[in-house]
mmCIF file of C-alpha atoms in Angstrom:
data_model
loop_
_atom_site.group_PDB
_atom_site.id
_atom_site.type_symbol
_atom_site.label_atom_id
_atom_site.label_comp_id
_atom_site.label_asym_id
_atom_site.label_seq_id
_atom_site.Cartn_x
_atom_site.Cartn_y
_atom_site.Cartn_z
ATOM 1 C CA MET D 1 13.103 -8.941 15.693
ATOM 2 C CA SER D 2 9.528 -9.320 14.823
ATOM 3 C CA GLY D 3 7.545 -7.352 11.880
ATOM 4 C CA ASN D 4 4.181 -5.988 12.846
ATOM 5 C CA VAL D 5 1.370 -7.947 10.644
ATOM 6 C CA GLN D 6 -0.574 -8.716 14.428
ATOM 7 C CA LEU D 7 -0.368 -4.615 14.810
ATOM 8 C CA LEU D 8 -1.491 -4.784 10.735
ATOM 9 C CA SER D 9 -4.365 -7.635 11.595
ATOM 10 C CA ASP D 10 -5.242 -5.562 14.651
ATOM 11 C CA THR D 11 -5.703 -2.396 13.165
ATOM 12 C CA LEU D 12 -7.947 -3.428 9.847
ATOM 13 C CA ALA D 13 -10.453 -5.603 13.167
ATOM 14 C CA ALA D 14 -10.863 -2.191 14.654
ATOM 15 C CA ALA D 15 -12.164 -0.305 12.181
ATOM 16 C CA LYS D 16 -13.958 -3.485 10.717
ATOM 17 C CA SER D 17 -15.740 -3.263 14.712
ATOM 18 C CA GLU D 18 -16.432 0.145 14.350
ATOM 19 C CA GLY D 19 -18.712 -0.376 11.389
ATOM 20 C CA ARG D 20 -15.906 1.157 8.807
ATOM 21 C CA ALA D 21 -13.541 0.123 6.254
ATOM 22 C CA ALA D 22 -10.392 1.185 6.893
ATOM 23 C CA LEU D 23 -8.053 4.541 4.911
ATOM 24 C CA ILE D 24 -5.122 3.457 3.508
ATOM 25 C CA ALA D 25 -2.395 5.570 2.153
ATOM 26 C CA TYR D 26 -0.052 5.034 -0.452
ATOM 27 C CA LEU D 27 3.210 7.500 -0.522
ATOM 28 C CA PRO D 28 6.519 7.088 -2.750
ATOM 29 C CA ALA D 29 9.774 7.349 -0.467
ATOM 30 C CA GLY D 30 12.165 9.982 -0.775
ATOM 31 C CA PHE D 31 9.916 12.212 -2.678
ATOM 32 C CA PRO D 32 10.446 15.060 -2.432
ATOM 33 C CA THR D 33 13.003 14.003 -0.313
ATOM 34 C CA VAL D 34 13.868 11.731 2.365
ATOM 35 C CA THR D 35 12.674 13.548 4.961
ATOM 36 C CA GLY D 36 9.726 15.041 2.980
ATOM 37 C CA GLY D 37 8.513 11.932 2.218
ATOM 38 C CA ILE D 38 9.016 10.760 6.112
ATOM 39 C CA GLU D 39 6.837 13.778 6.986
ATOM 40 C CA ALA D 40 4.467 13.078 4.575
ATOM 41 C CA VAL D 41 3.636 9.555 5.809
ATOM 42 C CA LYS D 42 3.481 11.166 9.334
ATOM 43 C CA ALA D 43 0.876 13.598 7.759
ATOM 44 C CA ALA D 44 -1.167 11.033 5.971
ATOM 45 C CA LEU D 45 -1.116 8.973 9.762
ATOM 46 C CA ASP D 46 -2.403 12.035 11.345
ATOM 47 C CA GLY D 47 -5.248 13.406 9.242
ATOM 48 C CA GLY D 48 -6.336 9.963 9.421
ATOM 49 C CA ALA D 49 -5.128 7.332 7.676
ATOM 50 C CA ASP D 50 -5.306 3.851 8.941
ATOM 51 C CA VAL D 51 -2.292 2.162 7.540
ATOM 52 C CA VAL D 52 0.384 3.453 4.895
ATOM 53 C CA GLU D 53 2.374 1.681 2.305
ATOM 54 C CA VAL D 54 5.351 3.481 1.674
ATOM 55 C CA GLY D 55 6.257 2.845 -2.068
ATOM 56 C CA LEU D 56 10.047 1.804 -3.301
ATOM 57 C CA PRO D 57 10.767 3.569 -6.095
ATOM 58 C CA HIS D 58 11.229 2.108 -9.197
ATOM 59 C CA SER D 59 12.453 2.605 -12.603
ATOM 60 C CA ASP D 60 9.411 0.748 -14.038
ATOM 61 C CA PRO D 61 6.665 0.955 -12.402
ATOM 62 C CA VAL D 62 4.343 -1.248 -14.329
ATOM 63 C CA LEU D 63 1.376 -0.646 -12.097
ATOM 64 C CA ASP D 64 1.766 3.316 -11.124
ATOM 65 C CA GLY D 65 0.602 5.858 -13.669
ATOM 66 C CA PRO D 66 2.062 9.128 -14.446
ATOM 67 C CA VAL D 67 1.337 11.025 -10.911
ATOM 68 C CA ILE D 68 3.279 8.517 -9.187
ATOM 69 C CA GLN D 69 6.099 7.436 -11.784
ATOM 70 C CA THR D 70 6.396 11.660 -11.970
ATOM 71 C CA ALA D 71 7.288 11.565 -7.845
ATOM 72 C CA ASP D 72 9.302 8.493 -8.545
ATOM 73 C CA ASP D 73 11.761 9.766 -11.066
ATOM 74 C CA ILE D 74 11.941 12.563 -8.406
ATOM 75 C CA ALA D 75 12.745 10.158 -5.866
ATOM 76 C CA LEU D 76 15.138 8.181 -8.062
ATOM 77 C CA ARG D 77 17.081 11.210 -8.762
ATOM 78 C CA GLY D 78 17.430 12.614 -5.360
ATOM 79 C CA GLY D 79 19.650 8.950 -4.950
ATOM 80 C CA VAL D 80 16.840 7.149 -2.229
ATOM 81 C CA ARG D 81 18.104 3.361 -1.643
ATOM 82 C CA ILE D 82 16.820 0.888 0.095
ATOM 83 C CA ALA D 83 17.779 2.319 3.631
ATOM 84 C CA ASP D 84 16.128 5.444 2.959
ATOM 85 C CA VAL D 85 13.019 3.113 2.662
ATOM 86 C CA MET D 86 13.865 1.468 5.828
ATOM 87 C CA ARG D 87 14.388 4.863 7.758
ATOM 88 C CA THR D 88 10.867 5.533 6.082
ATOM 89 C CA VAL D 89 8.979 2.675 7.962
ATOM 90 C CA ARG D 90 10.837 3.195 11.084
ATOM 91 C CA GLU D 91 10.646 6.486 11.674
ATOM 92 C CA ALA D 92 6.740 6.631 10.859
ATOM 93 C CA HIS D 93 6.309 3.386 12.709
ATOM 94 C CA GLU D 94 8.030 5.084 15.810
ATOM 95 C CA ALA D 95 6.082 8.476 15.014
ATOM 96 C CA THR D 96 2.695 7.146 14.955
ATOM 97 C CA GLY D 97 2.750 3.299 16.087
ATOM 98 C CA LYS D 98 0.591 2.750 13.124
ATOM 99 C CA PRO D 99 1.128 0.049 10.608
ATOM 100 C CA ILE D 100 3.395 1.061 7.515
ATOM 101 C CA LEU D 101 3.964 -1.731 4.159
ATOM 102 C CA VAL D 102 6.498 -1.280 1.533
ATOM 103 C CA MET D 103 4.829 -1.842 -1.998
ATOM 104 C CA THR D 104 7.735 -3.229 -3.939
ATOM 105 C CA TYR D 105 7.927 -4.514 -7.425
ATOM 106 C CA TRP D 106 10.400 -7.998 -6.986
ATOM 107 C CA ASN D 107 13.455 -7.501 -8.479
ATOM 108 C CA PRO D 108 15.045 -4.892 -5.820
ATOM 109 C CA ILE D 109 14.343 -7.245 -3.042
ATOM 110 C CA ASP D 110 15.659 -10.332 -5.349
ATOM 111 C CA ARG D 111 18.671 -8.206 -5.847
ATOM 112 C CA TYR D 112 19.159 -7.064 -1.903
ATOM 113 C CA GLY D 113 18.678 -10.472 -1.125
ATOM 114 C CA VAL D 114 15.052 -11.870 0.389
ATOM 115 C CA GLU D 115 16.714 -12.994 3.650
ATOM 116 C CA ARG D 116 18.301 -9.131 4.469
ATOM 117 C CA PHE D 117 15.300 -7.224 2.999
ATOM 118 C CA THR D 118 12.840 -8.923 5.632
ATOM 119 C CA ALA D 119 15.223 -8.997 8.210
ATOM 120 C CA GLU D 120 15.764 -5.306 7.620
ATOM 121 C CA LEU D 121 12.048 -4.380 7.224
ATOM 122 C CA ALA D 122 11.284 -6.362 10.326
ATOM 123 C CA GLU D 123 13.393 -4.264 12.728
ATOM 124 C CA ALA D 124 12.043 -1.246 11.322
ATOM 125 C CA GLY D 125 8.932 -2.344 12.656
ATOM 126 C CA GLY D 126 7.457 -2.796 9.381
ATOM 127 C CA ALA D 127 3.804 -4.827 9.034
ATOM 128 C CA GLY D 128 4.507 -6.302 5.377
ATOM 129 C CA CYS D 129 4.902 -6.063 1.795
ATOM 130 C CA ILE D 130 2.361 -5.327 -1.291
ATOM 131 C CA LEU D 131 3.930 -7.135 -4.149
ATOM 132 C CA PRO D 132 2.014 -6.185 -7.548
ATOM 133 C CA ASP D 133 4.694 -8.652 -9.453
ATOM 134 C CA LEU D 134 5.731 -10.900 -7.974
ATOM 135 C CA PRO D 135 3.427 -14.835 -8.547
ATOM 136 C CA VAL D 136 2.410 -16.556 -6.197
ATOM 137 C CA GLN D 137 3.692 -20.027 -7.403
ATOM 138 C CA GLU D 138 7.069 -18.073 -7.141
ATOM 139 C CA SER D 139 6.616 -16.656 -3.727
ATOM 140 C CA ALA D 140 7.792 -19.922 -1.462
ATOM 141 C CA LEU D 141 10.687 -17.774 -0.645
ATOM 142 C CA TRP D 142 9.729 -14.721 -0.167
ATOM 143 C CA ARG D 143 6.949 -16.194 2.259
ATOM 144 C CA GLU D 144 9.506 -17.784 3.850
ATOM 145 C CA HIS D 145 11.063 -15.616 5.086
ATOM 146 C CA ALA D 146 8.230 -13.001 5.648
ATOM 147 C CA ALA D 147 6.341 -15.306 8.214
ATOM 148 C CA LYS D 148 9.661 -15.780 9.565
ATOM 149 C CA HIS D 149 10.092 -12.199 10.266
ATOM 150 C CA GLY D 150 6.506 -11.670 11.333
ATOM 151 C CA LEU D 151 5.499 -9.910 7.918
ATOM 152 C CA ALA D 152 2.529 -9.852 5.880
ATOM 153 C CA THR D 153 2.592 -10.562 2.414
ATOM 154 C CA VAL D 154 -0.043 -9.007 0.590
ATOM 155 C CA PHE D 155 -0.937 -9.933 -3.111
ATOM 156 C CA VAL D 156 -2.818 -8.450 -5.808
ATOM 157 C CA VAL D 157 -5.822 -9.214 -7.331
ATOM 158 C CA ALA D 158 -7.798 -8.033 -10.885
ATOM 159 C CA PRO D 159 -11.017 -8.218 -12.185
ATOM 160 C CA SER D 160 -9.375 -10.418 -14.443
ATOM 161 C CA SER D 161 -8.841 -12.920 -11.938
ATOM 162 C CA LYS D 162 -10.888 -16.456 -12.353
ATOM 163 C CA ASP D 163 -12.163 -17.676 -9.168
ATOM 164 C CA ALA D 164 -9.288 -20.645 -8.901
ATOM 165 C CA ARG D 165 -6.564 -18.100 -9.447
ATOM 166 C CA LEU D 166 -7.826 -15.956 -6.500
ATOM 167 C CA ALA D 167 -8.648 -19.043 -4.559
ATOM 168 C CA GLU D 168 -4.667 -19.719 -5.186
ATOM 169 C CA ILE D 169 -3.521 -16.137 -4.609
ATOM 170 C CA THR D 170 -5.706 -15.550 -1.214
ATOM 171 C CA ALA D 171 -5.229 -19.091 0.415
ATOM 172 C CA ALA D 172 -0.861 -18.154 -0.406
ATOM 173 C CA GLY D 173 -1.616 -14.146 1.089
ATOM 174 C CA SER D 174 -1.886 -12.858 4.550
ATOM 175 C CA GLY D 175 -2.693 -9.072 5.926
ATOM 176 C CA PHE D 176 -5.263 -8.593 3.722
ATOM 177 C CA VAL D 177 -5.687 -8.516 -0.428
ATOM 178 C CA TYR D 178 -4.858 -6.032 -2.343
ATOM 179 C CA ALA D 179 -7.741 -5.606 -4.818
ATOM 180 C CA ALA D 180 -7.075 -3.766 -7.911
ATOM 181 C CA SER D 181 -10.626 -2.129 -9.144
ATOM 182 C CA LEU D 182 -10.520 -1.721 -12.304
ATOM 183 C CA MET D 183 -7.634 -3.260 -15.116
ATOM 184 C CA GLY D 184 -5.243 -0.653 -16.304
ATOM 185 C CA VAL D 185 -2.522 1.519 -13.817
ATOM 186 C CA THR D 186 -2.765 3.589 -10.922
ATOM 187 C CA GLY D 187 -4.731 6.839 -10.858
ATOM 188 C CA THR D 188 -7.477 8.967 -10.292
ATOM 189 C CA ARG D 189 -11.341 8.243 -12.085
ATOM 190 C CA GLU D 190 -14.369 9.488 -11.831
ATOM 191 C CA SER D 191 -15.818 6.301 -11.229
ATOM 192 C CA VAL D 192 -14.455 3.443 -9.590
ATOM 193 C CA GLY D 193 -16.715 0.976 -11.138
ATOM 194 C CA ALA D 194 -19.089 -1.912 -10.686
ATOM 195 C CA GLN D 195 -16.170 -4.239 -11.615
ATOM 196 C CA ALA D 196 -14.524 -3.855 -7.733
ATOM 197 C CA GLU D 197 -17.480 -4.460 -5.989
ATOM 198 C CA ASP D 198 -17.883 -7.935 -8.046
ATOM 199 C CA LEU D 199 -14.048 -8.553 -7.240
ATOM 200 C CA VAL D 200 -14.727 -8.262 -3.392
ATOM 201 C CA ARG D 201 -17.495 -10.519 -3.631
ATOM 202 C CA ARG D 202 -15.701 -13.125 -5.629
ATOM 203 C CA THR D 203 -12.389 -13.063 -3.547
ATOM 204 C CA ARG D 204 -14.336 -13.215 -0.076
ATOM 205 C CA THR D 205 -16.320 -16.586 -1.452
ATOM 206 C CA THR D 206 -12.449 -17.757 -1.292
ATOM 207 C CA THR D 207 -10.756 -16.178 2.098
ATOM 208 C CA ASP D 208 -11.715 -14.645 5.785
ATOM 209 C CA THR D 209 -8.686 -12.270 5.076
ATOM 210 C CA PRO D 210 -9.269 -9.121 4.526
ATOM 211 C CA VAL D 211 -10.539 -7.197 0.713
ATOM 212 C CA CYS D 212 -9.000 -4.078 0.734
ATOM 213 C CA VAL D 213 -9.833 -1.914 -3.246
ATOM 214 C CA GLY D 214 -7.657 -0.004 -4.645
ATOM 215 C CA LEU D 215 -7.128 2.129 -7.781
ATOM 216 C CA GLY D 216 -8.921 5.054 -8.917
ATOM 217 C CA VAL D 217 -9.935 6.792 -5.611
ATOM 218 C CA SER D 218 -9.147 9.699 -4.969
ATOM 219 C CA ASN D 219 -12.011 11.471 -2.871
ATOM 220 C CA ALA D 220 -14.436 11.263 0.119
ATOM 221 C CA ALA D 221 -17.372 10.052 -2.220
ATOM 222 C CA GLN D 222 -15.296 7.638 -3.854
ATOM 223 C CA ALA D 223 -14.234 6.180 -0.921
ATOM 224 C CA ALA D 224 -17.536 6.060 0.760
ATOM 225 C CA GLU D 225 -18.747 3.995 -2.152
ATOM 226 C CA VAL D 226 -15.489 2.018 -2.211
ATOM 227 C CA ALA D 227 -16.284 1.488 1.814
ATOM 228 C CA ARG D 228 -19.950 0.028 1.711
ATOM 229 C CA PHE D 229 -18.211 -2.887 0.070
ATOM 230 C CA ALA D 230 -14.873 -2.992 0.740
ATOM 231 C CA ASP D 231 -12.926 -3.934 4.014
ATOM 232 C CA GLY D 232 -10.413 -1.084 3.064
ATOM 233 C CA VAL D 233 -9.993 1.421 0.822
ATOM 234 C CA ILE D 234 -6.109 2.385 -0.605
ATOM 235 C CA VAL D 235 -5.878 6.146 -2.211
ATOM 236 C CA GLY D 236 -2.164 6.555 -3.705
ATOM 237 C CA SER D 237 -2.204 8.948 -6.707
ATOM 238 C CA ALA D 238 -4.412 11.840 -5.036
ATOM 239 C CA PHE D 239 -2.475 11.783 -1.925
ATOM 240 C CA VAL D 240 0.915 12.298 -4.379
ATOM 241 C CA LYS D 241 -1.013 14.973 -6.688
ATOM 242 C CA ARG D 242 -1.626 17.134 -3.103
ATOM 243 C CA MET D 243 2.213 17.653 -3.314
ATOM 244 C CA LEU D 244 3.515 17.749 -6.471
ATOM 245 C CA ASP D 245 0.575 20.266 -7.202
ATOM 246 C CA ALA D 246 2.061 22.433 -3.847
ATOM 247 C CA PRO D 247 3.509 25.872 -3.868
ATOM 248 C CA ASP D 248 6.180 24.112 -1.551
ATOM 249 C CA ASP D 249 6.688 21.288 0.837
ATOM 250 C CA ALA D 250 5.055 22.925 3.847
ATOM 251 C CA ALA D 251 1.603 23.473 1.586
ATOM 252 C CA GLY D 252 2.336 20.016 0.300
ATOM 253 C CA LEU D 253 2.065 18.116 3.723
ATOM 254 C CA GLU D 254 -0.880 20.604 4.827
ATOM 255 C CA GLY D 255 -2.597 18.797 1.533
ATOM 256 C CA VAL D 256 -2.075 14.919 2.608
ATOM 257 C CA ARG D 257 -3.189 16.009 6.000
ATOM 258 C CA ALA D 258 -6.189 17.160 4.630
ATOM 259 C CA LEU D 259 -6.955 14.653 1.818
ATOM 260 C CA ALA D 260 -6.473 11.999 4.746
ATOM 261 C CA ALA D 261 -8.968 14.124 6.733
ATOM 262 C CA ASP D 262 -11.253 14.074 4.158
ATOM 263 C CA LEU D 263 -10.982 10.540 3.098
ATOM 264 C CA ALA D 264 -11.800 9.726 6.977
ATOM 265 C CA LYS D 265 -15.238 10.980 6.916
ATOM 266 C CA GLY D 266 -15.346 9.125 3.415
ATOM 267 C CA VAL D 267 -14.962 5.854 4.929
ATOM 268 C CA ARG D 268 -16.987 6.748 7.823
ATOM 269 C CA GLY D 269 -19.868 7.683 5.708
ATOM 270 C CA GLN D 270 -19.758 10.688 6.818
ATOM 271 C CA ALA D 271 -18.991 12.010 3.165
#
């Protein structure tokens, strides 16, 4: 069975044809529970997200700030497994028809087996993977199996990336390019900053693949700011924080849905 890389590309193209950026939400699998995490992904999509990244919880998430680390810890203590991540992808995609990616560090895939992981993700209806710590020069095996199974390979670029390095990364990737808006870890911030716009501009000189910006976006005004120059706006910590701060699961889901609706207005310039 082939994965949904084409659905991802079509979704990003459809947003562009509407004269707006796509809204990409991030939520970790298994948080607050496996079933609760699936409902949260569906709530984000129902609220207005175009794409969701499902996080594979990791004990040493080098890109993630304290909010996502807290959620990952809850998921890991709850016993989340890769099978639960695949279930999350499958059920969210079947319920919504929208593209679902997995965001994961390399070690879990390496231990699980690249062929096994890509085959299962494609079978679950996944659109691809975001791999923040897999060096491009060591990615040939992954890319071979991802391409065979119809999965996108999304790499992360940063403001520190030199132009030659950007070209190397974008030539190897597919689906979209994840542009980290600043040096640091995930989390909400007061301002996304000019570094992101410059990074998108430099990245676009190397590729026609959509460039989506993450790290720091937490409200509609910031989403609107980033949507002016990026093909997609990625929001993670703000969604997770809504769930962490909620008095109960139902309120958490409503918070996710409301935030998605607010951000969806932002990427449409209606904030």
